[in-house]
Coordinates of C-alpha atoms in Angstrom, one line a residue:
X1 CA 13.3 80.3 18.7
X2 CA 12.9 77.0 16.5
X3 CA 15.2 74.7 16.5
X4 CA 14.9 74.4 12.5
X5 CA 15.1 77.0 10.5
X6 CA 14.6 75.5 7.3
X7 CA 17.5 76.8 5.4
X8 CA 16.8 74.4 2.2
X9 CA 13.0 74.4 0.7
X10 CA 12.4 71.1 -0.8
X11 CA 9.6 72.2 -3.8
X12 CA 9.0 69.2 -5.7
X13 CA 8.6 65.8 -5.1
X14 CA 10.9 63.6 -2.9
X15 CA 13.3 61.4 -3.4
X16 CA 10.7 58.7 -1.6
X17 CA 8.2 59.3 -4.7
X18 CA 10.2 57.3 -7.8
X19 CA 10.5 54.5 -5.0
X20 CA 6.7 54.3 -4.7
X21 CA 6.3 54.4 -8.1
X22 CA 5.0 58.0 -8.4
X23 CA 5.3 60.1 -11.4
X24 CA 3.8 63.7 -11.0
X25 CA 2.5 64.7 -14.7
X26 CA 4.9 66.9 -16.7
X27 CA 4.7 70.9 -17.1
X28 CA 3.2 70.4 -19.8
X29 CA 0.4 68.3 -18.6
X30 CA -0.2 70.2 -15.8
X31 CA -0.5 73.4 -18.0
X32 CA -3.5 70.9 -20.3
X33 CA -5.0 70.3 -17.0
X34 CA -6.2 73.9 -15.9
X35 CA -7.9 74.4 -19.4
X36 CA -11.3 73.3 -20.2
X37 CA -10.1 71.9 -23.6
X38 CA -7.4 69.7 -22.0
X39 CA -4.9 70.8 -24.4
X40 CA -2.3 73.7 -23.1
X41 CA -2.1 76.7 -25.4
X42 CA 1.6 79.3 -25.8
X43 CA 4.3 79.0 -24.0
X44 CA 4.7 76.5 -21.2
X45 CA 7.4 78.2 -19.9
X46 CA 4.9 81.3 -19.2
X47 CA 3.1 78.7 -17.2
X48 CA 6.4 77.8 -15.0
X49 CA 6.0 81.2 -13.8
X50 CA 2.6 80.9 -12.5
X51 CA 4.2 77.8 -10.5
X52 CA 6.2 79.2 -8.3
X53 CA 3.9 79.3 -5.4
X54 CA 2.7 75.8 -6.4
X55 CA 5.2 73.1 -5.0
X56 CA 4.8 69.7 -5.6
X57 CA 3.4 67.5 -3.4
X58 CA 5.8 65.7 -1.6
X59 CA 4.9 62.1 -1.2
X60 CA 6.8 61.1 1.7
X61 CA 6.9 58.1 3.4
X62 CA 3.0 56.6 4.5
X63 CA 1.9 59.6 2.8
X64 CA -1.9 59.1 0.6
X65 CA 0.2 59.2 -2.8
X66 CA 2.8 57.0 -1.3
X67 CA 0.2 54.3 -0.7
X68 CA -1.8 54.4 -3.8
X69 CA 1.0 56.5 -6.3
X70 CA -1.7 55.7 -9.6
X71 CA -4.2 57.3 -7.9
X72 CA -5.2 58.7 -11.1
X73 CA -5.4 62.8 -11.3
X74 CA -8.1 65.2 -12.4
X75 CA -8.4 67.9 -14.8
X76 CA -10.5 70.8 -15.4
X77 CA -11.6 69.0 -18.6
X78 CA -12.4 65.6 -16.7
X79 CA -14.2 67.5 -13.7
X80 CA -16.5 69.5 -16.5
X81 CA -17.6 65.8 -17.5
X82 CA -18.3 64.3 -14.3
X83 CA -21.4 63.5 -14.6
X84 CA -22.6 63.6 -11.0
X85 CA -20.9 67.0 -10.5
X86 CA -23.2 69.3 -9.0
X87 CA -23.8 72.9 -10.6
X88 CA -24.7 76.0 -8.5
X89 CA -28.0 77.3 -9.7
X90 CA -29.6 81.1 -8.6
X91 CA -32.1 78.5 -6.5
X92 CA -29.5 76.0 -5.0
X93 CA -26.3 78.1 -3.9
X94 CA -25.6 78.7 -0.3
X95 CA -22.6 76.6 1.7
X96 CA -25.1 76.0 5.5
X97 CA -22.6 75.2 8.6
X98 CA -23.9 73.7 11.1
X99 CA -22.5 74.7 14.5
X100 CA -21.2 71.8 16.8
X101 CA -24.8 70.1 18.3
X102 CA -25.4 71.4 21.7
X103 CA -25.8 69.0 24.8
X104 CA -28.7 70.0 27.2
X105 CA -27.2 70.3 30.7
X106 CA -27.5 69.3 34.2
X107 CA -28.0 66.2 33.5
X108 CA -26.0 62.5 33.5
X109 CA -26.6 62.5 29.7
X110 CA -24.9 65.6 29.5
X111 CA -22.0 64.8 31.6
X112 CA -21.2 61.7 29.8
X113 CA -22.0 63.5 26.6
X114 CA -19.5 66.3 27.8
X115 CA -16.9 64.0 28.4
X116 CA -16.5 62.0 25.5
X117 CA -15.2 65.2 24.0
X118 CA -12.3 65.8 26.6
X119 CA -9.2 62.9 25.5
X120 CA -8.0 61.4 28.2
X121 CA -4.5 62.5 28.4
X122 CA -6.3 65.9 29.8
X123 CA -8.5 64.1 32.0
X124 CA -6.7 63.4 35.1
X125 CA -5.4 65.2 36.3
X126 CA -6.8 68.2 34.1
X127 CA -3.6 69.9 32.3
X128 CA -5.6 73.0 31.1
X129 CA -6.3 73.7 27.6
X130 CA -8.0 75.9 25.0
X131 CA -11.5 76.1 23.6
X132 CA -12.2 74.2 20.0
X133 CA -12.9 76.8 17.2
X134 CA -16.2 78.2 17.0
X135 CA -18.3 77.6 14.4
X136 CA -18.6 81.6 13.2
X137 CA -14.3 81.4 12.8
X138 CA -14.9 78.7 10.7
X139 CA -17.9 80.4 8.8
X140 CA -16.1 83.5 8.3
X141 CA -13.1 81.8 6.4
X142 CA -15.3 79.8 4.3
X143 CA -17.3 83.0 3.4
X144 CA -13.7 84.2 2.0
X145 CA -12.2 80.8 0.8
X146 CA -15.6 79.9 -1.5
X147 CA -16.3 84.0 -2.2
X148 CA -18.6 84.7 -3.9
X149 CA -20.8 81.9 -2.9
X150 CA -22.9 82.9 0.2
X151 CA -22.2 80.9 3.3
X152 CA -25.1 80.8 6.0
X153 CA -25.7 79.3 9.7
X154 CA -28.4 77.1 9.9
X155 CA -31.3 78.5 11.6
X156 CA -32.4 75.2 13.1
X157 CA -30.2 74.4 16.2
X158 CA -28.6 70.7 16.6
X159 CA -29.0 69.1 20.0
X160 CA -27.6 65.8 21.1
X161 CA -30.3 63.9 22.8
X162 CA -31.0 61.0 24.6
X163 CA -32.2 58.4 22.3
X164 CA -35.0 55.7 23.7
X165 CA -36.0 52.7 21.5
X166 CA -38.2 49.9 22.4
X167 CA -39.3 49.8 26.1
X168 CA -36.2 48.5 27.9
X169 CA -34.2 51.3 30.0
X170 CA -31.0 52.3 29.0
X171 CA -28.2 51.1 32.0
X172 CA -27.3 54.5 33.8
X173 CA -24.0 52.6 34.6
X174 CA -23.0 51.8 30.7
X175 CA -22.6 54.3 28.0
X176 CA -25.2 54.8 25.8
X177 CA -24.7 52.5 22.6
X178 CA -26.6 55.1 20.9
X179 CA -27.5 58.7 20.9
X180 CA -29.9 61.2 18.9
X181 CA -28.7 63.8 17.0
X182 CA -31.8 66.2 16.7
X183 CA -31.5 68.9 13.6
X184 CA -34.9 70.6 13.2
X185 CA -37.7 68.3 13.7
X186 CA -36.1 64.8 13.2
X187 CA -33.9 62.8 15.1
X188 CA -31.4 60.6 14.0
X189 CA -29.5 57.4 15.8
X190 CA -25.8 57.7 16.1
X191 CA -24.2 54.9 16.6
X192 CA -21.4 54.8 19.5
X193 CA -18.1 53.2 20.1
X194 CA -15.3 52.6 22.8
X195 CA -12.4 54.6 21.0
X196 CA -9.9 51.7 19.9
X197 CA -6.7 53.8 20.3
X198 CA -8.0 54.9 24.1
X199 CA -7.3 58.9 22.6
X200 CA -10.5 59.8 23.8
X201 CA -13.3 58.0 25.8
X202 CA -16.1 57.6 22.9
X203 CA -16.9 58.1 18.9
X204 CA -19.9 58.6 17.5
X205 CA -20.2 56.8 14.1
X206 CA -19.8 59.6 10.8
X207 CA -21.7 57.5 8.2
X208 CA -25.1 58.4 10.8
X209 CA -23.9 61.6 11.4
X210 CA -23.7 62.0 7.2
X211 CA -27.5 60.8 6.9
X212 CA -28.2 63.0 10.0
X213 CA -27.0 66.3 7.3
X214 CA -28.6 64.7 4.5
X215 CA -31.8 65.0 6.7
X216 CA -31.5 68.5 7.3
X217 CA -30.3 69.8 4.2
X218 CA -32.6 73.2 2.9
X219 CA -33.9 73.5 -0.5
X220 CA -31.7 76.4 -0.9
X221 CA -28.5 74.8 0.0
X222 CA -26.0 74.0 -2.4
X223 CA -24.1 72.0 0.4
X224 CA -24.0 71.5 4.3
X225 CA -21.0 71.3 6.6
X226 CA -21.8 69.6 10.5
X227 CA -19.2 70.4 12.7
X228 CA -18.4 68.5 15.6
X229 CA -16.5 68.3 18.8
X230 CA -16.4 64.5 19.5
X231 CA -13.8 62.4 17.7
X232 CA -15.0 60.1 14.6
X233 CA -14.9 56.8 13.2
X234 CA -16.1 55.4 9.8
X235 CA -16.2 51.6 9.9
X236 CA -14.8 48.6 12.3
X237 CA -11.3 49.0 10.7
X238 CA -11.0 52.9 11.7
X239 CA -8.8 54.2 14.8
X240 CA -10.6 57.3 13.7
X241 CA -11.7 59.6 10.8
X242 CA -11.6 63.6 11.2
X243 CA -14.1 64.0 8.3
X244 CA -15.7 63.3 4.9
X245 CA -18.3 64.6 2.5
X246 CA -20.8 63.0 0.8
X247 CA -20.1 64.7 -2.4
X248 CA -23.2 63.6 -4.8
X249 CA -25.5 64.4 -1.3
X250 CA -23.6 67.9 -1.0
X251 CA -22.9 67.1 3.1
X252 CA -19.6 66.9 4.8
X253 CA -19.2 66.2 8.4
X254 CA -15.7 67.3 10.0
X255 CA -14.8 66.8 13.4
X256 CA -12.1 69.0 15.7
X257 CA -11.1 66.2 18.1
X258 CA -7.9 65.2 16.6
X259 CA -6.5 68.6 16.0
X260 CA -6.7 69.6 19.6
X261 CA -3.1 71.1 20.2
X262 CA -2.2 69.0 23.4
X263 CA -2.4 65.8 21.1
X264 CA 0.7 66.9 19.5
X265 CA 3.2 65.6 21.6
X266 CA 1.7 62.0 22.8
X267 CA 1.1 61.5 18.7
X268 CA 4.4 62.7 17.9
X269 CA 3.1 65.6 15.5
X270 CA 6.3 67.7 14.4
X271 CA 4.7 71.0 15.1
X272 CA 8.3 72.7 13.3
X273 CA 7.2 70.7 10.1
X274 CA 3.8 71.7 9.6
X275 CA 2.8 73.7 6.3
X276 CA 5.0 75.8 5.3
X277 CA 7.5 74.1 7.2
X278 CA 6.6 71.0 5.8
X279 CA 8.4 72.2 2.5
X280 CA 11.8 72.0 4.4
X281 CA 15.1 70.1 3.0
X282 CA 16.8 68.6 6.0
X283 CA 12.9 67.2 7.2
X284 CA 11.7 65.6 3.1
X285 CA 15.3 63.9 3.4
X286 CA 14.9 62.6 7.5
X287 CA 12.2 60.8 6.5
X288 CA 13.1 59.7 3.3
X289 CA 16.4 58.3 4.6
X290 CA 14.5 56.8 7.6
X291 CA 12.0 55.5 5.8
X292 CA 15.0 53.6 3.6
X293 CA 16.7 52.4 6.8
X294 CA 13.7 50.7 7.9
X295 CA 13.6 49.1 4.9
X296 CA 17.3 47.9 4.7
X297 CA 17.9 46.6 7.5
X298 CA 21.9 47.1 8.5
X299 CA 22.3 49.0 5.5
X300 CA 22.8 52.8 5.4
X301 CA 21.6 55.2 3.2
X302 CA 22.5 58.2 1.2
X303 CA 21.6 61.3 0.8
X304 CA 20.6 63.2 -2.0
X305 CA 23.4 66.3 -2.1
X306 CA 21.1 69.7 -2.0
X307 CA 23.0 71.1 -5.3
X308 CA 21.5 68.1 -7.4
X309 CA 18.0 69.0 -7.0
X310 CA 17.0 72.4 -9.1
X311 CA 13.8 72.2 -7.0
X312 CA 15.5 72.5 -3.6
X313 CA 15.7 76.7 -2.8
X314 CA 17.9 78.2 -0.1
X315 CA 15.9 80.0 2.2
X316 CA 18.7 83.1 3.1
X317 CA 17.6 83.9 6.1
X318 CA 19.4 87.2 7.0
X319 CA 21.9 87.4 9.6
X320 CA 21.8 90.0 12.8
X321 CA 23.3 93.5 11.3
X322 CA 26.8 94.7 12.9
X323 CA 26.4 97.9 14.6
X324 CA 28.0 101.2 13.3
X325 CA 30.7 102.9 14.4
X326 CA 32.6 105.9 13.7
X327 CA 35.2 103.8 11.0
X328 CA 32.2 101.8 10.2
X329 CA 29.8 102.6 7.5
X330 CA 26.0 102.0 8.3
X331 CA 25.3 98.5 7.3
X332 CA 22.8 97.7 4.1
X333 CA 19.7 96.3 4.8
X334 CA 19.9 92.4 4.2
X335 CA 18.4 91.4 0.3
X336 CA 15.2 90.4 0.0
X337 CA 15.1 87.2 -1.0
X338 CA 13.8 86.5 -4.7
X339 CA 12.2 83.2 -4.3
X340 CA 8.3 83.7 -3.2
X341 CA 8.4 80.2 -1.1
X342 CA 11.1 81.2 0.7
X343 CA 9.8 84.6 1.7
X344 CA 6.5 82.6 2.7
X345 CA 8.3 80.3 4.9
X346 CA 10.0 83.5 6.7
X347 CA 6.5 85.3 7.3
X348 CA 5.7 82.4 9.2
X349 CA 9.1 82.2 11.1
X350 CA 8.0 85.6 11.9
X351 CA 5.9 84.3 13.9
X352 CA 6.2 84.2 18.4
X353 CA 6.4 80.0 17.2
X354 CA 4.4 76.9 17.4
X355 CA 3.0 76.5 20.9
X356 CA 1.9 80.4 21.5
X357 CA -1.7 80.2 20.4
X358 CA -2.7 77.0 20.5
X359 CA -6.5 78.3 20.0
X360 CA -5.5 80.2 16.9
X361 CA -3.6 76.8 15.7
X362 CA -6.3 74.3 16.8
X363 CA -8.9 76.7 14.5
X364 CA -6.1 76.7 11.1
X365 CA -5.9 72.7 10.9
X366 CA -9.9 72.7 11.3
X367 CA -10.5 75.1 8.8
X368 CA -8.6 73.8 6.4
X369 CA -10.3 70.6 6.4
X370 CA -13.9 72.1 6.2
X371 CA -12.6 73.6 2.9
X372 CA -11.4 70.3 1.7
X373 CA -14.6 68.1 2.4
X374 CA -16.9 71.4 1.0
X375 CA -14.2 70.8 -1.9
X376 CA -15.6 67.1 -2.5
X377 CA -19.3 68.6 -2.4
X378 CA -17.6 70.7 -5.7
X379 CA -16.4 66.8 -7.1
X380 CA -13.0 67.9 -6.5
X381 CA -11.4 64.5 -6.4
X382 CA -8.2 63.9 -4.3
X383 CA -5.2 66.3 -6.1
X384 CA -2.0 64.9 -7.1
X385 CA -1.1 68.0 -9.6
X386 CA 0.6 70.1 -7.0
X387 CA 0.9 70.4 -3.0
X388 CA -2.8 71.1 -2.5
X389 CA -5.3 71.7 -0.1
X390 CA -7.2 68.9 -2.2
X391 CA -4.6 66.3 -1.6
X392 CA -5.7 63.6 0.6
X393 CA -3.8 62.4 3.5
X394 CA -3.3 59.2 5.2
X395 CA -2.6 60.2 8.5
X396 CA -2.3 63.4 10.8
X397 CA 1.2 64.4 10.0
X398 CA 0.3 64.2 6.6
X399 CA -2.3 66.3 7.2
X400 CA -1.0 69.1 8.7
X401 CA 1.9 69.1 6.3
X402 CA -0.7 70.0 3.5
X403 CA -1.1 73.4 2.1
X404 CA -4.5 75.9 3.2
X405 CA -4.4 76.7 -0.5
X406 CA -6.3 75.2 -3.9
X407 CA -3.5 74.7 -6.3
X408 CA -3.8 75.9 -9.8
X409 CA -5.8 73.3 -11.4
X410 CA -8.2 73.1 -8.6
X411 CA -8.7 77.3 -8.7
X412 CA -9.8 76.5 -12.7
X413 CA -12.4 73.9 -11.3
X414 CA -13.4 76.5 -8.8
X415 CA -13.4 79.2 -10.7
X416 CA -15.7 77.2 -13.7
X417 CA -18.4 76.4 -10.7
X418 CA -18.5 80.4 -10.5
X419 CA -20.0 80.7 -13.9
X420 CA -22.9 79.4 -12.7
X421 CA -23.4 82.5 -10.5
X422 CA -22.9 84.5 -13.2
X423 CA -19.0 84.9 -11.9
X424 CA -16.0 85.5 -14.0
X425 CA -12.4 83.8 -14.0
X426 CA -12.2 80.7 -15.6
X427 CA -8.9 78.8 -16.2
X428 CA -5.1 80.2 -15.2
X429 CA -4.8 83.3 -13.7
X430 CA -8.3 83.9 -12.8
X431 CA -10.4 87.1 -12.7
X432 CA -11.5 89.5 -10.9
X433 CA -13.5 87.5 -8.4
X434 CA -10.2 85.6 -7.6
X435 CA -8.6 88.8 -6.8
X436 CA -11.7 89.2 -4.5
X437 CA -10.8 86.2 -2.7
X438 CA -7.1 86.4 -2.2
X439 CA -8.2 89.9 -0.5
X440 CA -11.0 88.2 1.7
X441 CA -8.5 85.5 2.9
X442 CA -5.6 88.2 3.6
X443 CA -8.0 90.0 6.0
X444 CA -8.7 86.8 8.0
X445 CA -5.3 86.0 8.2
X446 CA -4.6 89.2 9.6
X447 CA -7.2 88.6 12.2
X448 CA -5.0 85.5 13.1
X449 CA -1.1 87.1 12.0
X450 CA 0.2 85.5 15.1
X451 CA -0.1 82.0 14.3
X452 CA 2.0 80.6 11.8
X453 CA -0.1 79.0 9.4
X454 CA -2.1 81.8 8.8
X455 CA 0.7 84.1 9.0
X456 CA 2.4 82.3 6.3
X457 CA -0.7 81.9 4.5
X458 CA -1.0 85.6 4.0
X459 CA 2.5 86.1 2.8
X460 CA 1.5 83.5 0.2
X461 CA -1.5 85.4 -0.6
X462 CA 0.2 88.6 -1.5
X463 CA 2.7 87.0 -3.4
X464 CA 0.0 85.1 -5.4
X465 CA -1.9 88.2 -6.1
X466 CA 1.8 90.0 -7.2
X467 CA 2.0 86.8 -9.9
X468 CA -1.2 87.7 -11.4
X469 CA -1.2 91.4 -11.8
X470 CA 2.5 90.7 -13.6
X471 CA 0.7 88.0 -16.0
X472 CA -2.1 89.7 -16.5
X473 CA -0.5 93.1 -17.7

């Protein structure tokens, strides 16, 4: 049983955001922004409807918006005039993964290899564990996230390798500074560092393992994905990086280290306050006020009464019914509750909780971040419109507080790249084909009901697909 049972939804932006400086654009704007003229058309207050499985993000404290709150957002309209946006042609159309490189074993090259990908709070002694997603999990929600775009494994196998240069003989009692990342016939050097935060032994460097997918990108691919198993850093400054794309070179690498489940609780990751949970009342105003309390030293700070915000939504959780007896009628069934997010958040209460399949959980926070790098490959810039799978995050509670979903002005970008294929479903409420993939995405997360995210994410789902039958007859 959580401890939290998120009685209060929070489903706009916090209080944290006007202190930051961040202004989320106005119903009306974000209406403008999901049509390729940029100007919104009828009612807005039809489109108000369509929102209300589309929360605002919540900018709390040390959040991405929180640091940079201009970050200025895009539209349909802007995205259809980025000139460096690639377009899907018959020719150049299919998302390649690549599954995590193997390491040849038996050898002292593959033991070191092998344990730069084990973190050394599970080292010594070894605490037990689960096994990182596989690459065909992650294929098979991409095939139903991006539907109808075809989604392929690379036939060429990736191999870490030993990698030689000049004559002088590597010391067997150093780490290698480098190692080769073989994908078909070429090899490329990847760079290697002691990781600065001591979470796990080694990183390899992600800018070499970008030019490693630029290299093996086909001349049918529309965009490449190389997944990996060892943890990540982009430049001197990084503790580490868990992924980016190379939109304009249609690559992305994405690494699973950091969402390994038993990191949770030396990082402090509030696993009751991940998506949807992230959405709840009492936890947007914890940090809010903490955040203020840091900042005011000695001073205390208030808190936002519930009642003032019309974007905060009880959750009515019902209570256990009384049994019947012979004076007694039979008790009603509790009311459904009539808010969608709150009948979201309760498919994923639903749930046996948090720490039951860590393999199930490890493989939601990966493949929600492969679906946001392929997003750059699309020149989907960073969201700020809505919560978002899009958004970008500055951290790993962030992160995991983020949405699996593209928000409405990101499903108009989406659904405009389909045309290309010959696809239908531009703009608001979609088409057919969006339909198509709310239904592909249900029957994963049914494969996976028993963690929450997905759980959740499937109530969402059905609730979305409700909205657009009702707007659309």
């Amino acid at each position: 049983m959580p401890s939290c049972q998120h009685e209060t939804l929070h489903l706009d932006v916090s209080p944290h955001a006007a202190e930051v400086g961040f202004s989320r654009p106005s119903l009306a704007k974000r209406k403008a922004a999901t049509t390729a003229s940029g100007r919104a058309s009828g009612k807005t207050s039809d489109h108000l409807q369509l929102e209300s499985l589309f929360p605002g993000p919540l900018v709390l404290p040390d959040d991405c918006l929180a640091i940079d709150p201009k970050e200025p957002p895009q539209s349909l309209r802007s995205w259809t005039m980025e000139k460096l946006r690639n377009p899907f042609t018959q020719e150049r159309k299919t998302i390649y993964v690549v599954p995590t490189p193997d390491i040849p074993s038996g050898t002292a090259f593959s033991r070191t290899l092998n344990g730069w990908t084990l973190p050394f709070v599970l080292q010594a002694p070894l605490k037990g564990g689960c096994d990182a997603p596989k690459a065909k999990y992650i294929r098979n929600y991409l095939e139903a996230f991006y539907h109808p775009i075809p989604v392929r494994t690379l036939p060429n196998t990736a191999s870490f390798v030993p990698w030689t240069e000049g004559k002088s003989k590597p010391n067997p009692k150093e780490p290698p500074q480098y190692v080769g990342l073989q994908l078909g016939d070429n090899v490329t050097r990847i760079t290697t560092r002691p990781c600065p935060d001591e979470t796990y032994p080694r990183q390899l460097n992600l800018n070499d393992m970008l030019d490693a997918a630029i290299e093996a990108l086909p001349s049918d691919a529309y965009a490449l994905v190389l997944l990996t198993d060892h943890d990540l850093y982009e430049d001197d400054d990084d503790d580490f990086c868990c992924g980016r794309a190379y939109g304009n070179s249609r690559v992305a690498v994405v690494s699973s280290a950091r969402y390994h489940p038993l990191l949770d609780e030396p990082t402090e990751i509030d696993r009751e306050h991940t998506w949807p949970f992230s959405h709840c009342d009492a936890y947007v105003q914890r940090l809010c006020r903490d955040a203020e309390e840091d900042h005011e030293p000695g001073g205390s700070a208030s808190t936002t009464s519930s009642s003032s915000n019309p974007k905060r939504r009880k959750l009515t959780t019902p209570a256990p019914a009384p049994q019947p007896s012979a004076s007694q009628p039979s008790p009603q069934p509790p009311q459904e509750p009539q808010d969608p997010m709150t009948r979201v958040v309760q498919a994923g209460l639903g749930t046996p909780g948090p720490n039951h399949n860590p393999a199930g959980m490890w493989l939601a926070r990966v493949v929600r971040t492969v679906a946001h790098e392929l997003g750059h490959c699309l020149c989907l810039d960073h969201c700020s419109y809505y919560a978002c799978v899009m958004q970008g995050t500055a951290g790993m509670a962030e992160d995991l507080r983020q949405p699996p979903y593209l928000c409405l002005v990101c499903e108009a970008k989406l659904a405009r790249a389909m045309k290309d294929l010959g696809s239908d479903g531009e703009g608001e409420g979609g088409g057919e084909v969006l339909l198509e993939r709310y239904e592909k995405l249900m029957s994963y997360c049914t494969l996976w009901k028993s963690v929450g995210m997905f759980a959740a994410y499937k109530s969402w789902l059905e609730e979305r697909i409700t909205v657009l039958k009702k707007a659309s007859s």
